Amino acid sequence: MLFSSSNDRRFFALLRESAENMVEVAQIFSEAIENLDRSREYAIRLKDLEKKGDRFTHDLITLLNKMFVTPLEREDIFQLAVRLDDVVDGIEATASRLSIYRIRHSDQYIREFARIIQSQVSEIVVSIELLEKKELLKIRENTVQINVLENQGDEVLRAALGNLFETEKDPIHLIKLKEIYETLETATDRAEDVANTLEGVVMKNA
Amino acid sequence: MLFSSSNDRRFFALLRESAENMVEVAQIFSEAIENLDRSREYAIRLKDLEKKGDRFTHDLITLLNKMFVTPLEREDIFQLAVRLDDVVDGIEATASRLSIYRIRHSDQYIREFARIIQSQVSEIVVSIELLEKKELLKIRENTVQINVLENQGDEVLRAALGNLFETEKDPIHLIKLKEIYETLETATDRAEDVANTLEGVVMKNA
Amino acid sequence: MLFSSSNDRRFFALLRESAENMVEVAQIFSEAIENLDRSREYAIRLKDLEKKGDRFTHDLITLLNKMFVTPLEREDIFQLAVRLDDVVDGIEATASRLSIYRIRHSDQYIREFARIIQSQVSEIVVSIELLEKKELLKIRENTVQINVLENQGDEVLRAALGNLFETEKDPIHLIKLKEIYETLETATDRAEDVANTLEGVVMKNA
C-alpha cells in the first residue's frame, strides 16, 4: 500500500474536502435550528452545500476511474464517498423538512440531535485523517465513539416520541414533528454506516 | 474477463430478462395511476410480475452457484440481481398501497414520480447491455443520469409534501398520501442503489 | 480455508453466542406481546439483551482485528455480525415502541409477525452452524426459507394496514399502530439482509 503518488494526494485532498463540507453542513444545521424563522434561507444554503458535496463525490469517482493504482481498494473508497454523501443528504433533508413544515420552535430533542450529529461528524473527520496517515488501527477508537453517539441518538428519539405522543393532540403537527425527529435519527444512523464502512476498510487493509 | 461460454450467455440472458421485467413493471405502474378505479386489478398484476422477477433472481443465484468461472465476480452479480429486485419490489409496494388505501385520484406528483422511475429503469437496462458488451466505462454516463433523476425525485417529494400539508386537513388521508409519495421516492432511491452497485462493478473490473 | 485454530473456534463461538442471543430476543418479544400490561418491563429486558449483543459484536471485531488468518474473509464476517446486530436492534425497537406508545392490546397481525421473526431467527441459527461446519452449499435452503418468510411478513403488513385504515378512526392511535406494524416488517427485512449477506459469503467461498 503506497500513499505517495500525486494522484493519491489529490485523492485524499478530495476525501478531506468532502469531510470538511460535511462538518460545515452539521455546523450550519446547528445554527439553523436556533433561527427557525429563517428556516427557508438555511434550507437553501444547506442545499447548496449538499450539491457541493455531490461534486466532490463526482470528482472522486472520476479520479478513481483514471487511477491505475489506488491507495485503498477502489470500491472501498467509492463506498466511503457514497456514505459520506448520505450523511450530508440526511442533514440537508431534515433542514428542508423544517422549512417545508414551517416548524417555528426548536426543542431540547432537536438540539440534542444536532449536538450528536456534530460530534459524529468530528469523529469521521479524524478517521479520514488517520486513514491518510495510514494509522488504520487507531480508527477503531473513533468508530466506536460514532456508535456510542448513534445509541444516544436512539435514546433521544425515544424520549422525543414519548413526549410528543403524550403532549401533542393535533395529529398533523404530531406527524410533522415525528418526521423531523426520525429524519434526525436517520442522520445519526448514516454516520454509523460511515463508521461501519471505515471498519470494513481497516479490516481489509490493517 | 471472458464473456463467451454458454453459461455466461445464459447468465446475461437472465440478467436481461430481469431488467426487462423491471421495465414492464414501471410501464404498468404508469398505466395503473391513470386507472385508479381498477387499482386492485393492477396491484395483482404487478404482484405477479414481482414474483416473476423473484424467479429470475432465484435462477440467477442457482446458476451462479453452479458456474465455475463467472464473467464478473460472483458476489457483485448477486448484489446487482438483489438490487434490481428491490426496484421492482418498491414499485409493486406503491401499487399495493394505492389499492389498500383506495386512492381514487392521481396527481401531478405521482405522475412525475412514475415518469422519473420509468427513465431510471431505461438507464438501468442500457447499463446492463453495456455490461454484457464489456463497455464498462460507458456505464458511468447512465449511472450519473440515474443519480440526476433521483435528485429530481427528491425535489418532487418536497413539493408534494409542501402541497399536501398546506391543503389536506384530514389527517388520515394525509397519512395515506404521504406514504404513497414516500414509497415512490424510495423506489427512485433503490434505482440509485442499482447505479451505485453498477459503479462498484465498473471500478473493480475496468 | 481452514476452520481449525483456537482463534477460529473462539470466533465461531462468538458468532454462535450472538445468534443465540438473537433467538432469546425473538422469544422474549413473543412473550412480551402477550403481556402488554408489562411492556415497559419487557422493553427494559430486551434493551439489556440488545446491549449484550453489542458486546458480542464488539468482541468479534476486536478478535478479527487480532487474527492473522481468518476462517472467512474478515470483512464478510464483520458484515454478518453487523447484520445480526441489526435484527436484534429491530426487534428491540418494536418492543420499545409498544412501551412508549402504551399499546395495551396485541392483535393477530402482531402475533403473526412475532411468529415469522422467530422462524427467520431459527433459520439464521442453522445457517451459522452450517457455516462453522463448512457445509456452505446447504445454507441456501435456509436463506430461501428466510426470504419466503419475509414475503409473508410483507403480506401481513398489507393485511394489517388494510384493516387499520378501515377500522381505526383516531388518527393518533392509527399512527402508533402503523409504526408498530412497519417496525415489525422492517425486522423481517433485516433478517432477509442477513440471508443476503450469508448468500454472498457462500458465493465467495463455495
PDB file of C-alpha atoms in Angstrom, chain A residues 9-178:
ATOM      1  CA  ARG A   9      -2.557  13.112  -2.637  1.00  0.00           C
ATOM      2  CA  ARG A  10      -5.272  14.549  -4.854  1.00  0.00           C
ATOM      3  CA  PHE A  11      -7.477  11.679  -3.871  1.00  0.00           C
ATOM      4  CA  PHE A  12      -7.091  12.274  -0.139  1.00  0.00           C
ATOM      5  CA  ALA A  13      -7.491  16.003  -0.680  1.00  0.00           C
ATOM      6  CA  LEU A  14     -10.895  15.339  -2.239  1.00  0.00           C
ATOM      7  CA  LEU A  15     -11.901  12.994   0.557  1.00  0.00           C
ATOM      8  CA  ARG A  16     -10.839  15.585   3.116  1.00  0.00           C
ATOM      9  CA  GLU A  17     -12.738  18.362   1.346  1.00  0.00           C
ATOM     10  CA  SER A  18     -15.799  16.156   1.288  1.00  0.00           C
ATOM     11  CA  ALA A  19     -15.463  15.538   5.038  1.00  0.00           C
ATOM     12  CA  GLU A  20     -14.917  19.234   5.746  1.00  0.00           C
ATOM     13  CA  ASN A  21     -18.013  20.081   3.729  1.00  0.00           C
ATOM     14  CA  MET A  22     -19.897  17.630   5.962  1.00  0.00           C
ATOM     15  CA  VAL A  23     -18.605  19.439   9.065  1.00  0.00           C
ATOM     16  CA  GLU A  24     -19.837  22.745   7.672  1.00  0.00           C
ATOM     17  CA  VAL A  25     -23.237  21.237   6.929  1.00  0.00           C
ATOM     18  CA  ALA A  26     -23.537  19.978  10.511  1.00  0.00           C
ATOM     19  CA  GLN A  27     -22.496  23.371  11.907  1.00  0.00           C
ATOM     20  CA  ILE A  28     -24.926  25.341   9.796  1.00  0.00           C
ATOM     21  CA  PHE A  29     -27.680  22.924  10.728  1.00  0.00           C
ATOM     22  CA  SER A  30     -26.998  23.660  14.422  1.00  0.00           C
ATOM     23  CA  GLU A  31     -27.297  27.336  13.597  1.00  0.00           C
ATOM     24  CA  ALA A  32     -30.469  26.793  11.574  1.00  0.00           C
ATOM     25  CA  ILE A  33     -32.387  25.217  14.451  1.00  0.00           C
ATOM     26  CA  GLU A  34     -31.781  28.360  16.544  1.00  0.00           C
ATOM     27  CA  ASN A  35     -33.117  30.579  13.766  1.00  0.00           C
ATOM     28  CA  LEU A  36     -36.210  28.767  12.576  1.00  0.00           C
ATOM     29  CA  ASP A  37     -37.849  31.991  11.436  1.00  0.00           C
ATOM     30  CA  ARG A  38     -35.237  31.893   8.664  1.00  0.00           C
ATOM     31  CA  SER A  39     -35.521  28.152   8.003  1.00  0.00           C
ATOM     32  CA  ARG A  40     -36.124  28.613   4.283  1.00  0.00           C
ATOM     33  CA  GLU A  41     -32.911  30.611   3.897  1.00  0.00           C
ATOM     34  CA  TYR A  42     -30.944  27.968   5.820  1.00  0.00           C
ATOM     35  CA  ALA A  43     -32.510  25.154   3.814  1.00  0.00           C
ATOM     36  CA  ILE A  44     -31.330  26.807   0.586  1.00  0.00           C
ATOM     37  CA  ARG A  45     -27.816  27.312   1.998  1.00  0.00           C
ATOM     38  CA  LEU A  46     -27.617  23.656   3.038  1.00  0.00           C
ATOM     39  CA  LYS A  47     -28.937  22.540  -0.353  1.00  0.00           C
ATOM     40  CA  ASP A  48     -26.059  24.443  -1.972  1.00  0.00           C
ATOM     41  CA  LEU A  49     -23.541  22.711   0.292  1.00  0.00           C
ATOM     42  CA  GLU A  50     -25.151  19.379  -0.450  1.00  0.00           C
ATOM     43  CA  LYS A  51     -24.660  19.998  -4.168  1.00  0.00           C
ATOM     44  CA  LYS A  52     -21.055  20.994  -3.474  1.00  0.00           C
ATOM     45  CA  GLY A  53     -20.628  17.645  -1.705  1.00  0.00           C
ATOM     46  CA  ASP A  54     -22.082  15.873  -4.741  1.00  0.00           C
ATOM     47  CA  ARG A  55     -19.419  17.475  -6.900  1.00  0.00           C
ATOM     48  CA  PHE A  56     -16.627  16.200  -4.595  1.00  0.00           C
ATOM     49  CA  THR A  57     -18.072  12.709  -4.832  1.00  0.00           C
ATOM     50  CA  HIS A  58     -18.326  13.032  -8.602  1.00  0.00           C
ATOM     51  CA  ASP A  59     -14.716  14.239  -8.915  1.00  0.00           C
ATOM     52  CA  LEU A  60     -13.544  11.447  -6.629  1.00  0.00           C
ATOM     53  CA  ILE A  61     -15.226   8.792  -8.775  1.00  0.00           C
ATOM     54  CA  THR A  62     -13.789  10.313 -11.962  1.00  0.00           C
ATOM     55  CA  LEU A  63     -10.334  10.322 -10.390  1.00  0.00           C
ATOM     56  CA  LEU A  64     -10.704   6.754  -9.145  1.00  0.00           C
ATOM     57  CA  ASN A  65     -11.659   5.565 -12.613  1.00  0.00           C
ATOM     58  CA  LYS A  66      -8.476   7.147 -14.002  1.00  0.00           C
ATOM     59  CA  MET A  67      -6.052   5.963 -11.321  1.00  0.00           C
ATOM     60  CA  PHE A  68      -4.170   2.792 -12.144  1.00  0.00           C
ATOM     61  CA  VAL A  69      -3.089   2.079  -8.600  1.00  0.00           C
ATOM     62  CA  THR A  70      -5.231   3.350  -5.733  1.00  0.00           C
ATOM     63  CA  PRO A  71      -4.190   3.779  -2.093  1.00  0.00           C
ATOM     64  CA  LEU A  72      -7.033   1.561  -0.940  1.00  0.00           C
ATOM     65  CA  GLU A  73      -9.305  -0.738  -2.871  1.00  0.00           C
ATOM     66  CA  ARG A  74     -11.131   1.375  -5.387  1.00  0.00           C
ATOM     67  CA  GLU A  75     -14.516   0.043  -4.417  1.00  0.00           C
ATOM     68  CA  ASP A  76     -13.993   0.703  -0.706  1.00  0.00           C
ATOM     69  CA  ILE A  77     -13.127   4.315  -1.382  1.00  0.00           C
ATOM     70  CA  PHE A  78     -16.203   4.605  -3.564  1.00  0.00           C
ATOM     71  CA  GLN A  79     -18.374   3.168  -0.803  1.00  0.00           C
ATOM     72  CA  LEU A  80     -16.858   5.576   1.703  1.00  0.00           C
ATOM     73  CA  ALA A  81     -17.531   8.573  -0.550  1.00  0.00           C
ATOM     74  CA  VAL A  82     -21.130   7.447  -1.100  1.00  0.00           C
ATOM     75  CA  ARG A  83     -21.666   7.032   2.654  1.00  0.00           C
ATOM     76  CA  LEU A  84     -20.204  10.469   3.445  1.00  0.00           C
ATOM     77  CA  ASP A  85     -22.612  11.878   0.902  1.00  0.00           C
ATOM     78  CA  ASP A  86     -25.506  10.110   2.631  1.00  0.00           C
ATOM     79  CA  VAL A  87     -24.742  11.883   5.928  1.00  0.00           C
ATOM     80  CA  VAL A  88     -24.852  15.274   4.222  1.00  0.00           C
ATOM     81  CA  ASP A  89     -28.068  14.326   2.415  1.00  0.00           C
ATOM     82  CA  GLY A  90     -29.634  13.282   5.714  1.00  0.00           C
ATOM     83  CA  ILE A  91     -28.871  16.562   7.477  1.00  0.00           C
ATOM     84  CA  GLU A  92     -29.984  18.615   4.489  1.00  0.00           C
ATOM     85  CA  ALA A  93     -33.221  16.590   4.238  1.00  0.00           C
ATOM     86  CA  THR A  94     -34.078  17.500   7.839  1.00  0.00           C
ATOM     87  CA  ALA A  95     -33.376  21.186   7.233  1.00  0.00           C
ATOM     88  CA  SER A  96     -35.676  21.001   4.237  1.00  0.00           C
ATOM     89  CA  ARG A  97     -38.466  19.415   6.335  1.00  0.00           C
ATOM     90  CA  LEU A  98     -38.097  22.143   8.983  1.00  0.00           C
ATOM     91  CA  SER A  99     -38.701  24.680   6.232  1.00  0.00           C
ATOM     92  CA  ILE A 100     -41.480  22.813   4.344  1.00  0.00           C
ATOM     93  CA  TYR A 101     -43.406  22.087   7.552  1.00  0.00           C
ATOM     94  CA  ARG A 102     -42.876  25.637   8.829  1.00  0.00           C
ATOM     95  CA  ILE A 103     -41.606  24.430  12.189  1.00  0.00           C
ATOM     96  CA  ARG A 104     -41.125  27.601  14.197  1.00  0.00           C
ATOM     97  CA  HIS A 105     -39.815  26.311  17.535  1.00  0.00           C
ATOM     98  CA  SER A 106     -36.801  24.171  18.249  1.00  0.00           C
ATOM     99  CA  ASP A 107     -36.794  21.925  21.314  1.00  0.00           C
ATOM    100  CA  GLN A 108     -34.338  20.064  23.524  1.00  0.00           C
ATOM    101  CA  TYR A 109     -34.603  16.909  21.383  1.00  0.00           C
ATOM    102  CA  ILE A 110     -33.761  18.649  18.109  1.00  0.00           C
ATOM    103  CA  ARG A 111     -30.854  20.421  19.844  1.00  0.00           C
ATOM    104  CA  GLU A 112     -29.573  17.156  21.297  1.00  0.00           C
ATOM    105  CA  PHE A 113     -29.686  15.506  17.856  1.00  0.00           C
ATOM    106  CA  ALA A 114     -27.755  18.427  16.348  1.00  0.00           C
ATOM    107  CA  ARG A 115     -25.094  18.029  19.020  1.00  0.00           C
ATOM    108  CA  ILE A 116     -24.828  14.262  18.429  1.00  0.00           C
ATOM    109  CA  ILE A 117     -24.509  14.716  14.669  1.00  0.00           C
ATOM    110  CA  GLN A 118     -21.811  17.368  15.095  1.00  0.00           C
ATOM    111  CA  SER A 119     -19.837  15.020  17.352  1.00  0.00           C
ATOM    112  CA  GLN A 120     -20.204  12.113  14.925  1.00  0.00           C
ATOM    113  CA  VAL A 121     -19.053  14.263  12.049  1.00  0.00           C
ATOM    114  CA  SER A 122     -15.945  15.346  14.007  1.00  0.00           C
ATOM    115  CA  GLU A 123     -15.081  11.692  14.643  1.00  0.00           C
ATOM    116  CA  ILE A 124     -15.450  10.954  10.931  1.00  0.00           C
ATOM    117  CA  VAL A 125     -13.054  13.757  10.022  1.00  0.00           C
ATOM    118  CA  VAL A 126     -10.434  12.391  12.430  1.00  0.00           C
ATOM    119  CA  SER A 127     -10.917   8.890  10.980  1.00  0.00           C
ATOM    120  CA  ILE A 128     -10.245  10.134   7.478  1.00  0.00           C
ATOM    121  CA  GLU A 129      -7.097  11.910   8.646  1.00  0.00           C
ATOM    122  CA  LEU A 130      -5.934   8.652  10.261  1.00  0.00           C
ATOM    123  CA  LEU A 131      -6.731   6.830   7.018  1.00  0.00           C
ATOM    124  CA  GLU A 132      -4.462   9.188   5.102  1.00  0.00           C
ATOM    125  CA  LYS A 133      -1.721   8.853   7.714  1.00  0.00           C
ATOM    126  CA  LYS A 134      -2.061   5.054   7.400  1.00  0.00           C
ATOM    127  CA  GLU A 135      -2.765   4.780  11.131  1.00  0.00           C
ATOM    128  CA  LEU A 136      -5.579   2.362  10.401  1.00  0.00           C
ATOM    129  CA  LEU A 137      -5.834   0.607  13.732  1.00  0.00           C
ATOM    130  CA  LYS A 138      -6.379   3.879  15.572  1.00  0.00           C
ATOM    131  CA  ILE A 139      -9.569   4.431  13.576  1.00  0.00           C
ATOM    132  CA  ARG A 140     -11.420   1.893  15.696  1.00  0.00           C
ATOM    133  CA  GLU A 141     -11.469   4.344  18.599  1.00  0.00           C
ATOM    134  CA  ASN A 142     -13.413   6.837  16.510  1.00  0.00           C
ATOM    135  CA  THR A 143     -15.793   4.325  15.010  1.00  0.00           C
ATOM    136  CA  VAL A 144     -16.629   3.005  18.492  1.00  0.00           C
ATOM    137  CA  GLN A 145     -17.377   6.580  19.536  1.00  0.00           C
ATOM    138  CA  ILE A 146     -19.615   7.109  16.481  1.00  0.00           C
ATOM    139  CA  ASN A 147     -21.563   4.019  17.530  1.00  0.00           C
ATOM    140  CA  VAL A 148     -21.905   5.280  21.109  1.00  0.00           C
ATOM    141  CA  LEU A 149     -23.294   8.528  19.703  1.00  0.00           C
ATOM    142  CA  GLU A 150     -25.726   6.625  17.472  1.00  0.00           C
ATOM    143  CA  ASN A 151     -27.034   4.825  20.552  1.00  0.00           C
ATOM    144  CA  GLN A 152     -27.528   8.213  22.202  1.00  0.00           C
ATOM    145  CA  GLY A 153     -29.480   9.328  19.135  1.00  0.00           C
ATOM    146  CA  ASP A 154     -31.718   6.309  19.541  1.00  0.00           C
ATOM    147  CA  GLU A 155     -32.399   7.280  23.160  1.00  0.00           C
ATOM    148  CA  VAL A 156     -33.176  10.861  22.175  1.00  0.00           C
ATOM    149  CA  LEU A 157     -35.666   9.635  19.561  1.00  0.00           C
ATOM    150  CA  ARG A 158     -37.453   7.505  22.146  1.00  0.00           C
ATOM    151  CA  ALA A 159     -37.635  10.335  24.660  1.00  0.00           C
ATOM    152  CA  ALA A 160     -38.830  12.708  21.926  1.00  0.00           C
ATOM    153  CA  LEU A 161     -41.565  10.341  20.721  1.00  0.00           C
ATOM    154  CA  GLY A 162     -42.681   9.597  24.274  1.00  0.00           C
ATOM    155  CA  ASN A 163     -43.046  13.293  24.968  1.00  0.00           C
ATOM    156  CA  LEU A 164     -44.656  14.052  21.611  1.00  0.00           C
ATOM    157  CA  PHE A 165     -47.412  11.440  21.911  1.00  0.00           C
ATOM    158  CA  GLU A 166     -48.083  12.489  25.466  1.00  0.00           C
ATOM    159  CA  THR A 167     -48.413  16.203  24.809  1.00  0.00           C
ATOM    160  CA  GLU A 168     -49.321  16.855  21.167  1.00  0.00           C
ATOM    161  CA  LYS A 169     -53.019  16.476  20.417  1.00  0.00           C
ATOM    162  CA  ASP A 170     -53.015  17.917  16.855  1.00  0.00           C
ATOM    163  CA  PRO A 171     -52.369  14.864  14.638  1.00  0.00           C
ATOM    164  CA  ILE A 172     -50.986  16.887  11.727  1.00  0.00           C
ATOM    165  CA  HIS A 173     -48.480  18.736  13.888  1.00  0.00           C
ATOM    166  CA  LEU A 174     -47.578  15.426  15.515  1.00  0.00           C
ATOM    167  CA  ILE A 175     -46.881  13.907  12.081  1.00  0.00           C
ATOM    168  CA  LYS A 176     -44.565  16.786  11.218  1.00  0.00           C
ATOM    169  CA  LEU A 177     -42.509  16.628  14.409  1.00  0.00           C
ATOM    170  CA  LYS A 178     -42.381  12.829  14.342  1.00  0.00           C
TER     171      LYS A 178
END
